[in-house]
Amino acid sequence: MTGIASEGVLIWMFAGLVGLMLTGLPLAFVLGGLAILFTVLLWDPAALTITVLQIFDTMRSDSLMSIPLYVMMASVLQRSGIIESLYKAMELWFNRLPGGLAIGTVIICTIMAAMTGIVGAAVAAMGILALPSMLKRGYDQRLALGTICAGGTLGILIPPSVVTIVYAVTAQVSIGQMFIGGIIPGLLLAGLYVAYIIIRSLIDPSIAPRDPSPVAWGARIRSLRALILPFLIIIGVLGSIYAGIATPTEAAAVGVAGAVISAAVERRLSLAMLSGAGMDTIKVTAMILWITMGAKAFVAIFTGTGGADFLLEFIRDLDANRWLVLAAMMGVLVFLGLFLDEIGIILLCVPVFLPVIQLLDFDPLWFGILFMVSAQTAYISPPFGYTLFYLKGTLPPDIGMGTVYRGIIPFVLLQLVGLGLCAAFPELVLWLPKLMVAG
Amino acid sequence: AGAGTFAAPHVARAAGQPVKWRMQALWDANTTPMKFEQLFADRVKELTGGGFEIQTFTAGQLVPANQAFDAVRAGAFQMMKTFDGYEAGKIPAFAFTSTVPFGFPESDQYEAWFYEKGGLDMAREAYGKAGLMYIAPTVYGQEPIHSKVKISSIEEFQGKKGRFVGLASSVMGAMGVAVTPLPTAEVYSALEKGVIDIADRGDLTANLQAGLAEVAKFIILPGVHQPTTATSYVANKAAYEALPAEYKAVLAVAARETSAALRQHIVVQDVASLAKYREAGVEIVELDPADIRANRPKAEAQWRVATKDDALATRILDSQVGFMKELGLLG
Amino acid sequence: MSALVGVVRGYCTAVTAFNHLLARLAALVMFVVVPVILFEVVSRYFFDAPTNWAMESATLVFGPYFLTAGPWLLHIHGHVNIDILHKSVGRRLQLVFDAFGQLVIMGFSWVLIELSWPLAVNSWELGETSFSSWNPEIWWTKFFLPGALALLFLQAVAEFLRAAIQLCGGDDPMNGAGRPRAGVA
Ligand code: NA
Ligand code: NA
């Protein structure tokens, strides 16, 4: 290995990432290309094989298998008009509530979060499900995109969650306790989103058009029919997970079956519709998985060349007030989240942070949840948040990345508020796990 | 870089520069075995007077643990700590140099096979064909079976839904377990929700930390699916050949020292962990060794299948079966 | 000159059509995977008879599934990029960026083909199986990586030619086909 210092690696990789991304080169090849380039320049051409081995591993991932399944469920529901009916019903019921449809979307996102453990699956599914119906009703693009992106990422905190499992295994804390600990912070964030949507819509009603004319109760009641099928699918998916009938990945297939049956009930099932859903599915899945391949290679090379070493050394040697150390750790997490994926960050940071946490006598479970909230923030923070890209992949070509960025910024700030609340009031995190242990 | 790295040590040593290696290990960060890999690296450095530095990487940091084989072959890093079973789909011999379900019940017996019964040479032969140098095994005892129902004999495995991997999935299948292949990450949830009745995962301590005591109220010992385990230090042959003779010796010495040290540490740690399991209301069930012995021939039939009629794998299996007969483990 | 344009047009159309066909075929995989997983769920829960092949076969085809669609995604701009700067510069600079990007993709594919091909061949020579209780042969899945990368390379060449010809003042050789939508639904 050449003598380049860790700071140098970090700066060059970051600069390369930004520079190549700006040319409009697809992200998958920005990451993969840089991984190759930096392996040759900073490591050893022999190490290039790491890139291929990371891909072989991605090819056989059990958990990522849920991505095509949830995307297909979403596409079938969207194409069969079931979601459109659902939004019509929400329109009738929430017509006086500021930002009613965005709030409804946050609720659907929270339910999706409880169904899947994979971030990409929820965001891509919600992009397909919710966006067309919101835009059709004149909702501001930025509000709609921000809501979907932030809401779709709630799945990190709300169980099941693959990122949480990786953290729990790496930090040697109970998976179950981590899962339970994430529930209240997840709901808290969902609440913050809702509060923000209401306030924004009151200040600027044009971003979330309402029709305050009275709606007959008969029409409202009749519209509830649109809830039946989605409700049954939710019961089917969540029920099969929580009754021990299926693993989360398998439950996604139950969701697809539910969507197809629902389409049949609505008499909208056709070969053309299924074929369209199949193409949606492979497009979105391939988009996400090619990025994943590039990202894994990039993180491996970043680790192998010691890109984060000086940041980690800094934390290890930091001799300051325990809260300052904690803030520094969160800062490093959010910074690395600017360009690394969360699983890579966990593998890099947790082994270094955990002894520090223990030394400073912080609760490892509580820290784990703070870690997850900052991970979630990293997933949606511009310029480089994976869910932003996943969402972009489901958008019509006339909506650019700039719109996605502008849409998400308020939600990133809300995340920081949520992070601050969880840090200031540890009971938000620890109350439920304690209750479960006691009970 | 490149081939130059491997030729470098002599030159480097002359210039007073230490030899620097990267080692990909198969363990997660913060686990006991990973700490012993660091001790291994520290010991190598100490015994070479600081002349040989090995940087350790936890599972997945450079490559996923089950992909390290090809990465060392290519020279991406110089050595790995691996579980031979990851590559048993390619090289059948590796089924028997990693862990044998219903195999040697004592670590010392398994380690004796390596050092006294020609196992080391046969493992070297298997790796040699792939351009790799097998340095030495780290041998330790059983991993537990966690269960939601009480299982007191091998017969009671019949009809249970279980999660096992590798050769253990065939052998436990032969004992009547309906084996379902789940990823490690899903074991906790699958037990909690009752998707499966029994599961293997990791060692007693790692499983305690992962919270399995919360979701499975029985532990079956010995874990017949994995009564003893050997993980291996394996080096890229070109990198290894470029080492001075004394550094090669240091690797072997430090590896054998680590094997005993980790095993003894686990013996102590298991006692403490079992106490904590009991505190958490978990019942520990011990299987009768005679019962296990009586069922070993059923496992042996599966071992035969796993050789895929490969000459070296068959030679290794015959050697192990012969030793088991001498020990009175097989009739 | 027009003969050359004809050849380029033929090449671009043929490569794109072939990759599109492969993506359509790969899309069908999910229509098999979903029933297979449902079969496993029903068999395990209702009949206490989990299979050792259902989930493993689903994960086995997962890699080939998403790899195969990659080259076609390049053509329809389905690989996500940051379009902020790209959108705000002039047409010529856009074409320069596009051509440069395709060269990067060609290099990326080339390097990975060279690295993955020997690993796939080695896996085939050893008849690699998964070492599970089902123990299927898995070497064939590894060939999808160099295969998909080779097709990605060919598609990148086609996209490069399109950008280069337009830079030289010519018309897009695939004109008339229109730019398909990358979005879904
Ligand atoms: Na979730
Ligand atoms: Na980010």
Short mmCIF file of C-alpha atoms in Angstrom, two decimals, chain A residues 41-404:
data_model
loop_
_atom_site.label_atom_id
_atom_site.label_comp_id
_atom_site.label_asym_id
_atom_site.label_seq_id
_atom_site.Cartn_x
_atom_site.Cartn_y
_atom_site.Cartn_z
CA LEU A 41 -4.18 3.68 -7.05
CA LEU A 42 -4.16 3.19 -3.29
CA TRP A 43 -4.12 -0.52 -2.66
CA ASP A 44 -3.11 -3.26 -5.05
CA PRO A 45 -4.63 -4.41 -8.36
CA ALA A 46 -4.86 -7.87 -6.79
CA ALA A 47 -7.48 -6.47 -4.42
CA LEU A 48 -9.81 -5.71 -7.36
CA THR A 49 -11.25 -9.16 -6.97
CA ILE A 50 -12.95 -7.87 -3.81
CA THR A 51 -15.36 -5.97 -6.05
CA VAL A 52 -16.43 -9.17 -7.80
CA LEU A 53 -16.73 -11.13 -4.56
CA GLN A 54 -18.95 -8.43 -3.08
CA ILE A 55 -21.20 -8.79 -6.14
CA PHE A 56 -21.35 -12.58 -5.83
CA ASP A 57 -22.46 -12.09 -2.25
CA THR A 58 -25.13 -9.53 -3.19
CA MET A 59 -26.45 -11.95 -5.82
CA ARG A 60 -27.42 -14.44 -3.13
CA SER A 61 -28.86 -12.10 -0.52
CA ASP A 62 -31.92 -13.54 1.21
CA SER A 63 -33.11 -10.26 2.67
CA LEU A 64 -32.78 -8.14 -0.50
CA MET A 65 -35.11 -10.63 -2.17
CA SER A 66 -37.99 -8.72 -0.55
CA ILE A 67 -37.32 -5.68 -2.77
CA PRO A 68 -38.83 -7.10 -6.00
CA LEU A 69 -41.68 -8.60 -4.01
CA TYR A 70 -42.77 -5.34 -2.36
CA VAL A 71 -42.27 -3.38 -5.58
CA MET A 72 -44.46 -5.87 -7.41
CA MET A 73 -47.14 -5.63 -4.73
CA ALA A 74 -47.10 -1.84 -5.03
CA SER A 75 -47.19 -1.90 -8.81
CA VAL A 76 -50.12 -4.32 -8.98
CA LEU A 77 -52.07 -2.24 -6.44
CA GLN A 78 -51.32 0.97 -8.32
CA ARG A 79 -52.08 -0.42 -11.76
CA SER A 80 -55.33 -2.00 -10.61
CA GLY A 81 -56.64 1.33 -9.34
CA ILE A 82 -56.92 0.12 -5.76
CA ILE A 83 -54.60 2.81 -4.45
CA GLU A 84 -56.37 5.50 -6.43
CA SER A 85 -59.66 4.48 -4.74
CA LEU A 86 -57.91 4.55 -1.39
CA TYR A 87 -56.72 8.13 -1.98
CA LYS A 88 -60.21 9.10 -3.14
CA ALA A 89 -61.55 7.83 0.16
CA MET A 90 -58.88 9.72 2.06
CA GLU A 91 -59.81 12.84 0.10
CA LEU A 92 -63.44 12.51 1.19
CA TRP A 93 -62.57 11.96 4.81
CA PHE A 94 -59.66 14.37 5.21
CA ASN A 95 -60.99 17.19 3.01
CA ARG A 96 -60.93 19.60 5.92
CA LEU A 97 -57.61 18.45 7.35
CA PRO A 98 -54.63 20.49 6.16
CA GLY A 99 -52.28 18.21 4.17
CA GLY A 100 -54.67 15.31 4.71
CA LEU A 101 -53.34 13.12 1.91
CA ALA A 102 -49.72 13.65 2.96
CA ILE A 103 -50.71 12.63 6.48
CA GLY A 104 -52.46 9.57 5.07
CA THR A 105 -49.25 8.80 3.19
CA VAL A 106 -47.21 8.99 6.41
CA ILE A 107 -49.64 6.50 7.96
CA ILE A 108 -49.31 4.11 5.00
CA CYS A 109 -45.52 4.50 5.20
CA THR A 110 -45.59 3.59 8.89
CA ILE A 111 -47.58 0.45 8.08
CA MET A 112 -45.16 -0.41 5.24
CA ALA A 113 -42.32 0.09 7.72
CA ALA A 114 -43.82 -2.60 9.92
CA MET A 115 -44.04 -4.95 6.93
CA THR A 116 -40.54 -4.82 5.54
CA GLY A 117 -37.05 -4.77 6.97
CA ILE A 118 -35.43 -3.40 3.83
CA VAL A 119 -35.30 0.36 3.33
CA GLY A 120 -35.20 0.26 -0.45
CA ALA A 121 -38.28 -1.94 -0.64
CA ALA A 122 -40.48 0.48 1.30
CA VAL A 123 -39.33 3.65 -0.43
CA ALA A 124 -39.59 2.21 -3.94
CA ALA A 125 -43.01 0.74 -3.15
CA MET A 126 -44.25 4.04 -1.72
CA GLY A 127 -42.89 5.99 -4.70
CA ILE A 128 -44.99 3.81 -6.97
CA LEU A 129 -48.03 3.76 -4.69
CA ALA A 130 -48.43 7.22 -3.29
CA LEU A 131 -46.83 9.72 -5.60
CA PRO A 132 -49.17 9.60 -8.63
CA SER A 133 -52.26 9.96 -6.45
CA MET A 134 -50.82 12.92 -4.53
CA LEU A 135 -49.58 14.77 -7.60
CA LYS A 136 -52.87 14.19 -9.37
CA ARG A 137 -54.59 16.11 -6.57
CA GLY A 138 -52.30 19.09 -6.96
CA TYR A 139 -49.98 18.39 -4.04
CA ASP A 140 -46.66 20.17 -4.19
CA GLN A 141 -44.02 17.86 -5.71
CA ARG A 142 -41.52 18.68 -3.03
CA LEU A 143 -43.90 18.03 -0.16
CA ALA A 144 -45.02 14.74 -1.72
CA LEU A 145 -41.45 13.56 -2.37
CA GLY A 146 -40.18 14.55 1.06
CA THR A 147 -43.08 12.83 2.77
CA ILE A 148 -42.60 9.58 0.85
CA CYS A 149 -38.84 9.54 1.24
CA ALA A 150 -38.81 10.26 4.97
CA GLY A 151 -41.82 8.04 5.67
CA GLY A 152 -40.45 5.20 3.57
CA THR A 153 -37.24 5.24 5.61
CA LEU A 154 -39.08 4.79 8.93
CA GLY A 155 -38.64 1.05 8.39
CA ILE A 156 -35.13 1.29 9.84
CA LEU A 157 -36.60 2.04 13.27
CA ILE A 158 -39.87 0.16 13.13
CA PRO A 159 -39.31 -3.60 13.25
CA PRO A 160 -38.48 -5.73 11.36
CA SER A 161 -35.30 -4.03 10.19
CA VAL A 162 -32.20 -5.53 8.62
CA VAL A 163 -30.01 -2.55 9.54
CA THR A 164 -31.06 -2.96 13.19
CA ILE A 165 -30.18 -6.65 13.09
CA VAL A 166 -26.74 -5.88 11.71
CA TYR A 167 -26.23 -3.30 14.47
CA ALA A 168 -27.45 -5.64 17.21
CA VAL A 169 -25.18 -8.45 16.05
CA THR A 170 -22.16 -6.14 15.75
CA ALA A 171 -22.78 -4.40 19.08
CA GLN A 172 -23.77 -7.64 20.85
CA VAL A 173 -27.11 -6.35 22.13
CA SER A 174 -30.38 -8.24 21.96
CA ILE A 175 -32.08 -8.03 18.57
CA GLY A 176 -35.48 -8.11 20.26
CA GLN A 177 -34.65 -5.23 22.63
CA MET A 178 -33.36 -3.15 19.74
CA PHE A 179 -36.52 -3.83 17.77
CA ILE A 180 -38.77 -2.79 20.64
CA GLY A 181 -36.60 0.23 21.41
CA GLY A 182 -37.09 1.52 17.86
CA ILE A 183 -40.87 1.61 17.97
CA ILE A 184 -41.47 4.81 19.97
CA PRO A 185 -38.74 6.84 18.22
CA GLY A 186 -40.18 5.64 14.90
CA LEU A 187 -43.68 6.76 15.84
CA LEU A 188 -42.26 9.99 17.28
CA LEU A 189 -40.66 10.81 13.94
CA ALA A 190 -43.87 9.95 12.10
CA GLY A 191 -45.63 12.37 14.48
CA LEU A 192 -43.10 15.09 13.74
CA TYR A 193 -43.67 14.62 10.01
CA VAL A 194 -47.43 14.93 10.50
CA ALA A 195 -47.06 18.07 12.63
CA TYR A 196 -44.80 19.60 10.01
CA ILE A 197 -47.22 18.76 7.19
CA ILE A 198 -50.15 20.36 9.04
CA ILE A 199 -48.21 23.53 9.87
CA ARG A 200 -46.81 23.91 6.35
CA SER A 201 -50.24 23.35 4.80
CA LEU A 202 -51.79 25.95 7.10
CA ILE A 203 -49.13 28.51 6.23
CA ASP A 204 -49.23 27.82 2.51
CA PRO A 205 -52.49 26.10 1.56
CA SER A 206 -51.45 25.93 -2.12
CA ILE A 207 -49.01 23.10 -1.47
CA ALA A 208 -51.79 20.79 -0.29
CA PRO A 209 -55.05 21.77 -2.01
CA ARG A 210 -58.23 21.17 -0.04
CA ASP A 211 -61.83 21.26 -1.06
CA PRO A 212 -63.62 22.52 2.06
CA SER A 213 -67.09 22.06 0.54
CA PRO A 214 -69.12 19.71 2.72
CA VAL A 215 -69.12 16.03 1.77
CA ALA A 216 -72.24 13.96 2.36
CA TRP A 217 -71.76 11.35 5.06
CA GLY A 218 -73.27 8.74 2.75
CA ALA A 219 -70.49 9.30 0.22
CA ARG A 220 -67.92 9.09 2.98
CA ILE A 221 -69.29 5.82 4.33
CA ARG A 222 -69.52 4.33 0.84
CA SER A 223 -65.90 5.31 0.17
CA LEU A 224 -64.77 3.14 3.07
CA ARG A 225 -65.22 0.20 0.77
CA ALA A 226 -61.89 1.22 -0.78
CA LEU A 227 -60.19 0.43 2.51
CA ILE A 228 -61.28 -3.19 2.63
CA LEU A 229 -58.83 -4.71 0.16
CA PRO A 230 -55.72 -2.79 1.28
CA PHE A 231 -56.69 -3.57 4.87
CA LEU A 232 -56.92 -7.30 4.14
CA ILE A 233 -53.51 -7.25 2.46
CA ILE A 234 -52.00 -5.52 5.49
CA ILE A 235 -53.59 -8.10 7.78
CA GLY A 236 -52.28 -10.86 5.54
CA VAL A 237 -48.70 -9.58 5.52
CA LEU A 238 -48.41 -8.44 9.13
CA GLY A 239 -50.46 -11.39 10.33
CA SER A 240 -48.22 -13.90 8.61
CA ILE A 241 -45.13 -12.27 10.12
CA TYR A 242 -46.46 -11.94 13.68
CA ALA A 243 -48.25 -15.30 13.79
CA GLY A 244 -45.04 -17.05 12.78
CA ILE A 245 -46.45 -18.19 9.45
CA ALA A 246 -43.81 -16.52 7.33
CA THR A 247 -40.45 -14.74 7.60
CA PRO A 248 -40.47 -11.07 6.56
CA THR A 249 -39.15 -11.96 3.10
CA GLU A 250 -41.78 -14.65 2.61
CA ALA A 251 -44.48 -12.29 3.87
CA ALA A 252 -43.64 -10.00 0.96
CA ALA A 253 -44.74 -12.78 -1.39
CA VAL A 254 -47.96 -13.02 0.61
CA GLY A 255 -48.37 -9.29 -0.12
CA VAL A 256 -47.98 -9.90 -3.86
CA ALA A 257 -50.57 -12.67 -3.75
CA GLY A 258 -52.90 -10.36 -1.82
CA ALA A 259 -52.46 -7.60 -4.40
CA VAL A 260 -53.13 -9.95 -7.30
CA ILE A 261 -56.26 -11.36 -5.62
CA SER A 262 -57.44 -7.81 -4.87
CA ALA A 263 -56.96 -6.84 -8.50
CA ALA A 264 -59.01 -9.87 -9.50
CA VAL A 265 -61.77 -8.89 -7.06
CA GLU A 266 -61.82 -5.43 -8.63
CA ARG A 267 -61.96 -7.10 -12.06
CA ARG A 268 -58.79 -5.31 -13.08
CA LEU A 269 -56.57 -8.36 -13.39
CA SER A 270 -55.19 -8.82 -16.89
CA LEU A 271 -52.10 -10.19 -18.54
CA ALA A 272 -51.19 -6.71 -19.75
CA MET A 273 -51.45 -5.36 -16.19
CA LEU A 274 -49.33 -8.18 -14.76
CA SER A 275 -46.78 -7.81 -17.50
CA GLY A 276 -46.54 -4.07 -16.81
CA ALA A 277 -46.10 -4.77 -13.11
CA GLY A 278 -43.39 -7.30 -13.93
CA MET A 279 -41.49 -4.70 -15.93
CA ASP A 280 -41.89 -2.05 -13.20
CA THR A 281 -40.52 -4.58 -10.76
CA ILE A 282 -37.43 -5.55 -12.68
CA LYS A 283 -36.62 -1.90 -13.50
CA VAL A 284 -36.76 -0.76 -9.88
CA THR A 285 -35.10 -3.89 -8.48
CA ALA A 286 -32.23 -3.78 -10.96
CA MET A 287 -31.77 -0.06 -10.30
CA ILE A 288 -31.49 -0.63 -6.53
CA LEU A 289 -29.36 -3.77 -6.75
CA TRP A 290 -26.83 -2.33 -9.22
CA ILE A 291 -26.38 0.59 -6.82
CA THR A 292 -26.01 -1.91 -3.96
CA MET A 293 -23.29 -3.74 -5.87
CA GLY A 294 -21.38 -0.52 -6.44
CA ALA A 295 -21.90 0.63 -2.86
CA LYS A 296 -20.63 -2.59 -1.31
CA ALA A 297 -17.49 -2.50 -3.41
CA PHE A 298 -16.96 1.16 -2.58
CA VAL A 299 -17.32 0.60 1.18
CA ALA A 300 -14.97 -2.41 1.11
CA ILE A 301 -12.28 -0.40 -0.65
CA PHE A 302 -12.87 2.57 1.65
CA THR A 303 -12.35 0.27 4.64
CA GLY A 304 -9.38 -1.54 3.12
CA THR A 305 -7.53 1.68 2.33
CA GLY A 306 -8.25 3.02 5.81
CA GLY A 307 -10.37 5.97 4.68
CA ALA A 308 -12.14 6.36 8.01
CA ASP A 309 -9.16 5.52 10.22
CA PHE A 310 -8.31 9.04 11.26
CA LEU A 311 -11.92 9.88 12.11
CA LEU A 312 -12.16 6.74 14.22
CA GLU A 313 -8.80 7.46 15.88
CA PHE A 314 -10.08 10.92 16.67
CA ILE A 315 -13.11 9.50 18.45
CA ARG A 316 -11.05 6.87 20.22
CA ASP A 317 -8.63 9.45 21.60
CA LEU A 318 -11.15 12.19 22.25
CA ASP A 319 -10.83 13.32 25.85
CA ALA A 320 -13.78 15.56 26.51
CA ASN A 321 -17.13 15.85 28.24
CA ARG A 322 -19.15 12.67 27.65
CA TRP A 323 -21.91 14.57 25.87
CA LEU A 324 -19.41 16.23 23.58
CA VAL A 325 -17.98 12.81 22.75
CA LEU A 326 -21.48 11.57 22.01
CA ALA A 327 -22.16 14.55 19.77
CA ALA A 328 -18.85 13.96 17.97
CA MET A 329 -19.82 10.34 17.36
CA MET A 330 -23.20 11.34 15.95
CA GLY A 331 -21.41 13.90 13.78
CA VAL A 332 -19.08 11.25 12.38
CA LEU A 333 -22.06 8.99 11.68
CA VAL A 334 -23.98 11.63 9.80
CA PHE A 335 -20.84 12.67 7.93
CA LEU A 336 -19.98 9.12 6.83
CA GLY A 337 -23.67 8.76 5.94
CA LEU A 338 -23.08 11.44 3.33
CA PHE A 339 -21.47 8.84 1.12
CA LEU A 340 -21.33 5.36 2.68
CA ASP A 341 -24.16 2.91 3.11
CA GLU A 342 -25.36 2.19 6.64
CA ILE A 343 -24.27 -1.42 6.88
CA GLY A 344 -20.77 -0.35 5.93
CA ILE A 345 -20.90 2.38 8.56
CA ILE A 346 -21.98 -0.08 11.23
CA LEU A 347 -19.12 -2.45 10.41
CA LEU A 348 -16.67 0.46 10.49
CA CYS A 349 -17.88 2.46 13.48
CA VAL A 350 -19.59 0.22 16.01
CA PRO A 351 -16.45 -1.69 17.05
CA VAL A 352 -14.71 1.63 17.72
CA PHE A 353 -17.66 3.46 19.29
CA LEU A 354 -18.90 0.71 21.58
CA PRO A 355 -15.92 0.61 23.98
CA VAL A 356 -16.13 4.42 24.18
CA ILE A 357 -19.83 4.20 25.01
CA GLN A 358 -19.15 1.64 27.71
CA LEU A 359 -16.33 3.73 29.14
CA LEU A 360 -18.58 6.80 29.33
CA ASP A 361 -21.32 4.67 30.89
CA PHE A 362 -23.99 5.31 28.25
CA ASP A 363 -26.66 2.65 27.75
CA PRO A 364 -25.68 0.59 24.68
CA LEU A 365 -29.30 -0.01 23.74
CA TRP A 366 -30.10 3.69 23.88
CA PHE A 367 -26.97 4.47 21.90
CA GLY A 368 -28.04 1.83 19.37
CA ILE A 369 -31.31 3.61 18.76
CA LEU A 370 -29.57 6.98 18.45
CA PHE A 371 -27.31 5.23 15.94
CA MET A 372 -30.39 4.04 14.01
CA VAL A 373 -31.97 7.51 13.99
CA SER A 374 -28.77 9.02 12.63
CA ALA A 375 -28.56 6.17 10.14
CA GLN A 376 -32.06 7.01 9.00
CA THR A 377 -31.05 10.65 8.68
CA ALA A 378 -28.07 9.64 6.59
CA TYR A 379 -30.31 7.61 4.29
CA ILE A 380 -32.35 10.71 3.41
CA SER A 381 -29.76 13.48 3.65
CA PRO A 382 -28.56 15.13 0.43
CA PRO A 383 -26.44 14.94 -1.56
CA PHE A 384 -25.93 11.26 -1.03
CA GLY A 385 -28.85 9.48 0.62
CA TYR A 386 -29.60 6.06 -0.77
CA THR A 387 -33.36 6.36 -0.42
CA LEU A 388 -33.29 9.61 -2.38
CA PHE A 389 -31.84 7.68 -5.29
CA TYR A 390 -34.22 4.77 -4.91
CA LEU A 391 -37.16 7.18 -4.96
CA LYS A 392 -35.75 9.03 -7.96
CA GLY A 393 -35.69 5.70 -9.81
CA THR A 394 -39.47 5.44 -9.56
CA LEU A 395 -40.20 9.01 -10.68
CA PRO A 396 -41.34 10.22 -14.07
CA PRO A 397 -38.38 11.72 -15.99
CA ASP A 398 -39.64 15.30 -15.67
CA ILE A 399 -38.98 15.31 -11.90
CA GLY A 400 -35.27 15.91 -11.36
CA MET A 401 -32.97 15.13 -8.48
CA GLY A 402 -32.98 18.81 -7.46
CA THR A 403 -36.69 18.58 -6.64
CA VAL A 404 -36.07 15.50 -4.51
#
